[in-house]
Amino acid sequence: MVPGLRPPAETSEGDGMSELSTMILDRIRDVPDYPKPGVMFKDITPLLGDPVAMAAVVDGLAGLYEVDKIVGIEARGFILAAPVAYRAAAGFVPVRKKGKLPAATLEESYDLEYGSATIEVHRDAFTPGDRVLIVDDVLATGGTAQAAVELVRRAGGEVVGIAVLMELAFLEGRERLDGIPVHSLVIV
Ligand code: AMP
């Protein structure tokens, strides 16, 4: 077991769905053709509006590792990562779209399932050697998470894992994140 790793949260498909997986799946709404034709958007707002489900999700994501910092990816990642950081007694670090952070930044560009983007982090966001968990809502192609990993490493942090609410397995994002533990509360 990795040092600091607590008992694993739900990460698997196939061996029967847990109560948490069912609770999550029941509260994520598929919105076809948003934000553009051909994309099935996973809308997490019904989940966010349910305090019991939200608490279970935050606990599930916060119990994975002992870390110094939780990185949240703009924008839906922030909504999950901030309470996870509080719950894990860790600091919160925002990774934002280019041009939004006020002080000196590092940046990475990447391709999305729809379009492309550049994300940034403050250069001084981490103390060298900080153990970092990256949190987002959906893992799709893995481009965003991969760029976030690069940013954290360049800024001096040690990425111990990536935790997401939902993984879209057919896009094989996990394959791009070679060597980094990926924890998904639900895999579809
Ligand atoms: P990717 O870089 O392709 O893994 O995309 C992940 C990022 O895009 C996450 O920040 C998600 O919030 C968002 N995203 C990508 N695809 C979807 C989707 N089908 N539904 C909701 N969010 C998505």
CSV table of C-alpha atoms and ligand atoms in Angstrom, one decimal:
chain,number,residue,atom,x,y,z
A,1,MET,CA,0.0,0.0,0.0
A,2,VAL,CA,1.2,3.5,-0.9
A,3,PRO,CA,2.4,5.3,2.3
A,4,GLY,CA,-0.5,7.5,3.6
A,5,LEU,CA,-3.1,5.6,1.6
A,6,ARG,CA,-6.2,4.9,3.5
A,7,PRO,CA,-8.6,2.1,2.6
A,8,PRO,CA,-9.7,2.6,-1.1
A,9,ALA,CA,-12.9,4.4,-2.0
A,10,GLU,CA,-15.1,3.1,-4.8
A,11,THR,CA,-13.0,2.8,-7.9
A,12,SER,CA,-14.3,-0.1,-9.8
A,13,GLU,CA,-16.9,-1.2,-12.2
A,14,GLY,CA,-18.3,-4.7,-12.6
A,15,ASP,CA,-18.3,-6.1,-9.1
A,16,GLY,CA,-21.7,-4.8,-8.3
A,17,MET,CA,-22.6,-1.3,-7.7
A,18,SER,CA,-22.2,0.2,-4.3
A,19,GLU,CA,-24.7,2.4,-2.6
A,20,LEU,CA,-22.4,5.4,-3.3
A,21,SER,CA,-22.2,4.6,-7.0
A,22,THR,CA,-25.9,4.3,-7.3
A,23,MET,CA,-26.5,7.5,-5.4
A,24,ILE,CA,-24.1,9.3,-7.8
A,25,LEU,CA,-25.5,7.8,-11.0
A,26,ASP,CA,-29.0,8.7,-9.9
A,27,ARG,CA,-28.0,12.3,-9.5
A,28,ILE,CA,-26.0,12.9,-12.7
A,29,ARG,CA,-28.1,14.1,-15.6
A,30,ASP,CA,-27.1,13.3,-19.2
A,31,VAL,CA,-27.6,16.4,-21.4
A,32,PRO,CA,-27.2,15.5,-25.1
A,33,ASP,CA,-25.5,17.8,-27.5
A,34,TYR,CA,-24.1,20.2,-24.9
A,35,PRO,CA,-22.0,22.3,-25.3
A,36,LYS,CA,-21.9,21.1,-28.9
A,37,PRO,CA,-23.5,18.4,-31.0
A,38,GLY,CA,-22.3,14.9,-30.3
A,39,VAL,CA,-21.2,15.6,-26.7
A,40,MET,CA,-23.2,13.9,-23.9
A,41,PHE,CA,-22.7,16.3,-21.0
A,42,LYS,CA,-22.7,14.9,-17.5
A,43,ASP,CA,-24.5,17.5,-15.5
A,44,ILE,CA,-23.7,17.2,-11.8
A,45,THR,CA,-26.0,19.9,-10.5
A,46,PRO,CA,-28.7,17.5,-9.2
A,47,LEU,CA,-25.9,15.9,-7.1
A,48,LEU,CA,-24.7,19.2,-5.8
A,49,GLY,CA,-28.2,20.0,-4.7
A,50,ASP,CA,-28.5,16.9,-2.6
A,51,PRO,CA,-26.7,17.4,0.8
A,52,VAL,CA,-26.6,13.7,1.7
A,53,ALA,CA,-25.2,12.6,-1.6
A,54,MET,CA,-22.8,15.5,-1.7
A,55,ALA,CA,-21.5,14.7,1.8
A,56,ALA,CA,-20.9,11.1,0.7
A,57,VAL,CA,-19.0,12.2,-2.4
A,58,VAL,CA,-16.8,14.6,-0.4
A,59,ASP,CA,-16.1,12.0,2.2
A,60,GLY,CA,-15.3,9.5,-0.6
A,61,LEU,CA,-12.8,11.8,-2.3
A,62,ALA,CA,-11.3,13.1,0.9
A,63,GLY,CA,-10.5,9.7,2.4
A,64,LEU,CA,-8.1,8.5,-0.4
A,65,TYR,CA,-4.7,10.0,0.7
A,66,GLU,CA,-3.1,12.1,3.3
A,67,VAL,CA,-2.0,15.1,1.3
A,68,ASP,CA,-0.8,18.7,1.8
A,69,LYS,CA,-2.8,20.2,-1.0
A,70,ILE,CA,-5.9,19.5,-3.0
A,71,VAL,CA,-5.9,20.9,-6.5
A,72,GLY,CA,-9.3,21.8,-8.0
A,73,ILE,CA,-9.7,22.4,-11.8
A,74,GLU,CA,-11.9,25.3,-12.9
A,75,ALA,CA,-14.8,25.4,-12.7
A,76,ARG,CA,-16.7,22.3,-11.6
A,77,GLY,CA,-13.6,20.9,-10.0
A,78,PHE,CA,-13.6,23.8,-7.6
A,79,ILE,CA,-17.0,22.9,-6.3
A,80,LEU,CA,-15.8,19.4,-5.3
A,81,ALA,CA,-12.2,20.2,-4.4
A,82,ALA,CA,-12.8,23.0,-1.9
A,83,PRO,CA,-15.0,20.9,0.5
A,84,VAL,CA,-12.7,17.9,-0.1
A,85,ALA,CA,-9.7,20.1,1.0
A,86,TYR,CA,-11.6,21.2,4.1
A,87,ARG,CA,-12.6,17.6,5.0
A,88,ALA,CA,-9.0,16.3,4.4
A,89,ALA,CA,-7.5,19.2,6.4
A,90,ALA,CA,-5.4,20.1,3.3
A,91,GLY,CA,-4.9,23.4,1.5
A,92,PHE,CA,-6.8,24.2,-1.7
A,93,VAL,CA,-5.1,25.2,-4.9
A,94,PRO,CA,-7.0,26.5,-7.9
A,95,VAL,CA,-6.0,25.5,-11.4
A,96,ARG,CA,-7.7,28.1,-13.6
A,97,LYS,CA,-8.3,29.0,-17.2
A,98,LYS,CA,-5.6,31.3,-18.6
A,99,GLY,CA,-5.8,34.9,-17.5
A,100,LYS,CA,-7.8,34.4,-14.3
A,101,LEU,CA,-5.0,34.1,-11.7
A,102,PRO,CA,-3.7,37.4,-10.5
A,103,ALA,CA,0.0,36.6,-9.5
A,104,ALA,CA,2.8,35.0,-11.5
A,105,THR,CA,1.7,31.7,-13.1
A,106,LEU,CA,2.9,28.6,-15.0
A,107,GLU,CA,0.7,27.5,-17.9
A,108,GLU,CA,-0.1,24.3,-19.9
A,109,SER,CA,-2.1,23.9,-23.1
A,110,TYR,CA,-4.1,20.8,-24.0
A,111,ASP,CA,-6.9,19.3,-26.1
A,112,LEU,CA,-10.4,18.7,-24.7
A,113,GLU,CA,-13.1,16.3,-25.7
A,114,TYR,CA,-14.6,19.5,-27.1
A,115,GLY,CA,-12.1,22.2,-28.2
A,116,SER,CA,-8.7,23.2,-26.6
A,117,ALA,CA,-7.7,25.2,-23.6
A,118,THR,CA,-4.8,26.6,-21.5
A,119,ILE,CA,-4.8,26.3,-17.7
A,120,GLU,CA,-2.6,28.0,-15.1
A,121,VAL,CA,-1.5,27.7,-11.6
A,122,HIS,CA,0.3,30.2,-9.3
A,123,ARG,CA,4.1,29.6,-9.4
A,124,ASP,CA,4.2,29.7,-5.6
A,125,ALA,CA,1.1,27.5,-5.0
A,126,PHE,CA,3.2,24.6,-3.5
A,127,THR,CA,5.9,24.1,-1.0
A,128,PRO,CA,8.5,21.9,-2.6
A,129,GLY,CA,7.6,18.2,-2.0
A,130,ASP,CA,4.0,19.0,-1.2
A,131,ARG,CA,1.8,15.8,-1.6
A,132,VAL,CA,-1.0,16.8,-4.0
A,133,LEU,CA,-4.3,15.2,-5.0
A,134,ILE,CA,-5.9,16.6,-8.1
A,135,VAL,CA,-9.7,16.7,-8.0
A,136,ASP,CA,-12.2,17.2,-10.9
A,137,ASP,CA,-15.8,16.2,-11.7
A,138,VAL,CA,-15.4,14.2,-14.9
A,139,LEU,CA,-12.4,12.4,-16.4
A,140,ALA,CA,-13.0,12.3,-20.2
A,141,THR,CA,-10.0,12.2,-22.6
A,142,GLY,CA,-7.6,12.9,-19.7
A,143,GLY,CA,-6.1,16.0,-21.3
A,144,THR,CA,-7.1,18.4,-18.5
A,145,ALA,CA,-5.8,16.1,-15.8
A,146,GLN,CA,-2.6,15.5,-17.7
A,147,ALA,CA,-2.0,19.2,-18.0
A,148,ALA,CA,-2.8,19.7,-14.3
A,149,VAL,CA,-0.3,17.0,-13.4
A,150,GLU,CA,2.4,18.8,-15.4
A,151,LEU,CA,1.5,22.1,-13.8
A,152,VAL,CA,1.7,20.7,-10.3
A,153,ARG,CA,5.1,19.0,-11.0
A,154,ARG,CA,6.6,22.1,-12.6
A,155,ALA,CA,5.4,24.1,-9.5
A,156,GLY,CA,7.2,21.7,-7.2
A,157,GLY,CA,4.4,19.5,-6.0
A,158,GLU,CA,4.3,15.7,-5.9
A,159,VAL,CA,1.1,14.3,-7.5
A,160,VAL,CA,0.0,11.3,-5.5
A,161,GLY,CA,-3.3,10.8,-7.4
A,162,ILE,CA,-6.2,12.1,-9.4
A,163,ALA,CA,-9.7,11.7,-8.0
A,164,VAL,CA,-12.9,12.3,-10.0
A,165,LEU,CA,-16.5,11.8,-9.5
A,166,MET,CA,-17.1,10.2,-12.8
A,167,GLU,CA,-14.8,8.6,-15.4
A,168,LEU,CA,-15.9,8.1,-19.0
A,169,ALA,CA,-14.1,4.9,-19.7
A,170,PHE,CA,-14.7,4.8,-23.4
A,171,LEU,CA,-12.5,7.9,-23.9
A,172,GLU,CA,-9.5,6.1,-22.2
A,173,GLY,CA,-8.3,9.1,-20.3
A,174,ARG,CA,-6.7,6.9,-17.7
A,175,GLU,CA,-4.3,5.6,-20.4
A,176,ARG,CA,-2.8,9.1,-20.7
A,177,LEU,CA,-2.1,9.3,-17.0
A,178,ASP,CA,0.4,6.5,-16.9
A,179,GLY,CA,1.8,5.8,-13.5
A,180,ILE,CA,-0.6,8.1,-11.6
A,181,PRO,CA,-3.3,6.5,-9.5
A,182,VAL,CA,-6.7,7.5,-10.8
A,183,HIS,CA,-9.7,7.1,-8.4
A,184,SER,CA,-13.2,7.4,-9.9
A,185,LEU,CA,-16.2,7.2,-7.7
A,186,VAL,CA,-18.2,6.0,-10.7
A,187,ILE,CA,-16.9,4.6,-14.0
A,188,VAL,CA,-19.3,4.6,-17.0
B,1,AMP,P1,-10.8,15.8,-20.6
B,1,AMP,O1,-9.7,16.8,-20.6
B,1,AMP,O2,-11.2,15.4,-21.9
B,1,AMP,O3,-10.6,14.7,-19.6
B,1,AMP,O4,-12.1,16.6,-20.0
B,1,AMP,C1,-12.2,16.8,-18.6
B,1,AMP,C2,-12.8,18.2,-18.3
B,1,AMP,O5,-13.8,18.6,-19.2
B,1,AMP,C3,-13.3,18.2,-16.9
B,1,AMP,O6,-13.0,19.4,-16.3
B,1,AMP,C4,-14.8,18.1,-17.2
B,1,AMP,O7,-15.5,19.0,-16.3
B,1,AMP,C5,-15.1,18.5,-18.6
B,1,AMP,N1,-15.8,17.5,-19.4
B,1,AMP,C6,-15.3,16.8,-20.4
B,1,AMP,N2,-16.2,16.0,-21.0
B,1,AMP,C7,-17.4,16.2,-20.2
B,1,AMP,C8,-18.7,15.6,-20.2
B,1,AMP,N3,-19.0,14.7,-21.2
B,1,AMP,N4,-19.5,16.1,-19.3
B,1,AMP,C9,-19.2,17.0,-18.4
B,1,AMP,N5,-18.0,17.5,-18.3
B,1,AMP,C10,-17.1,17.1,-19.2
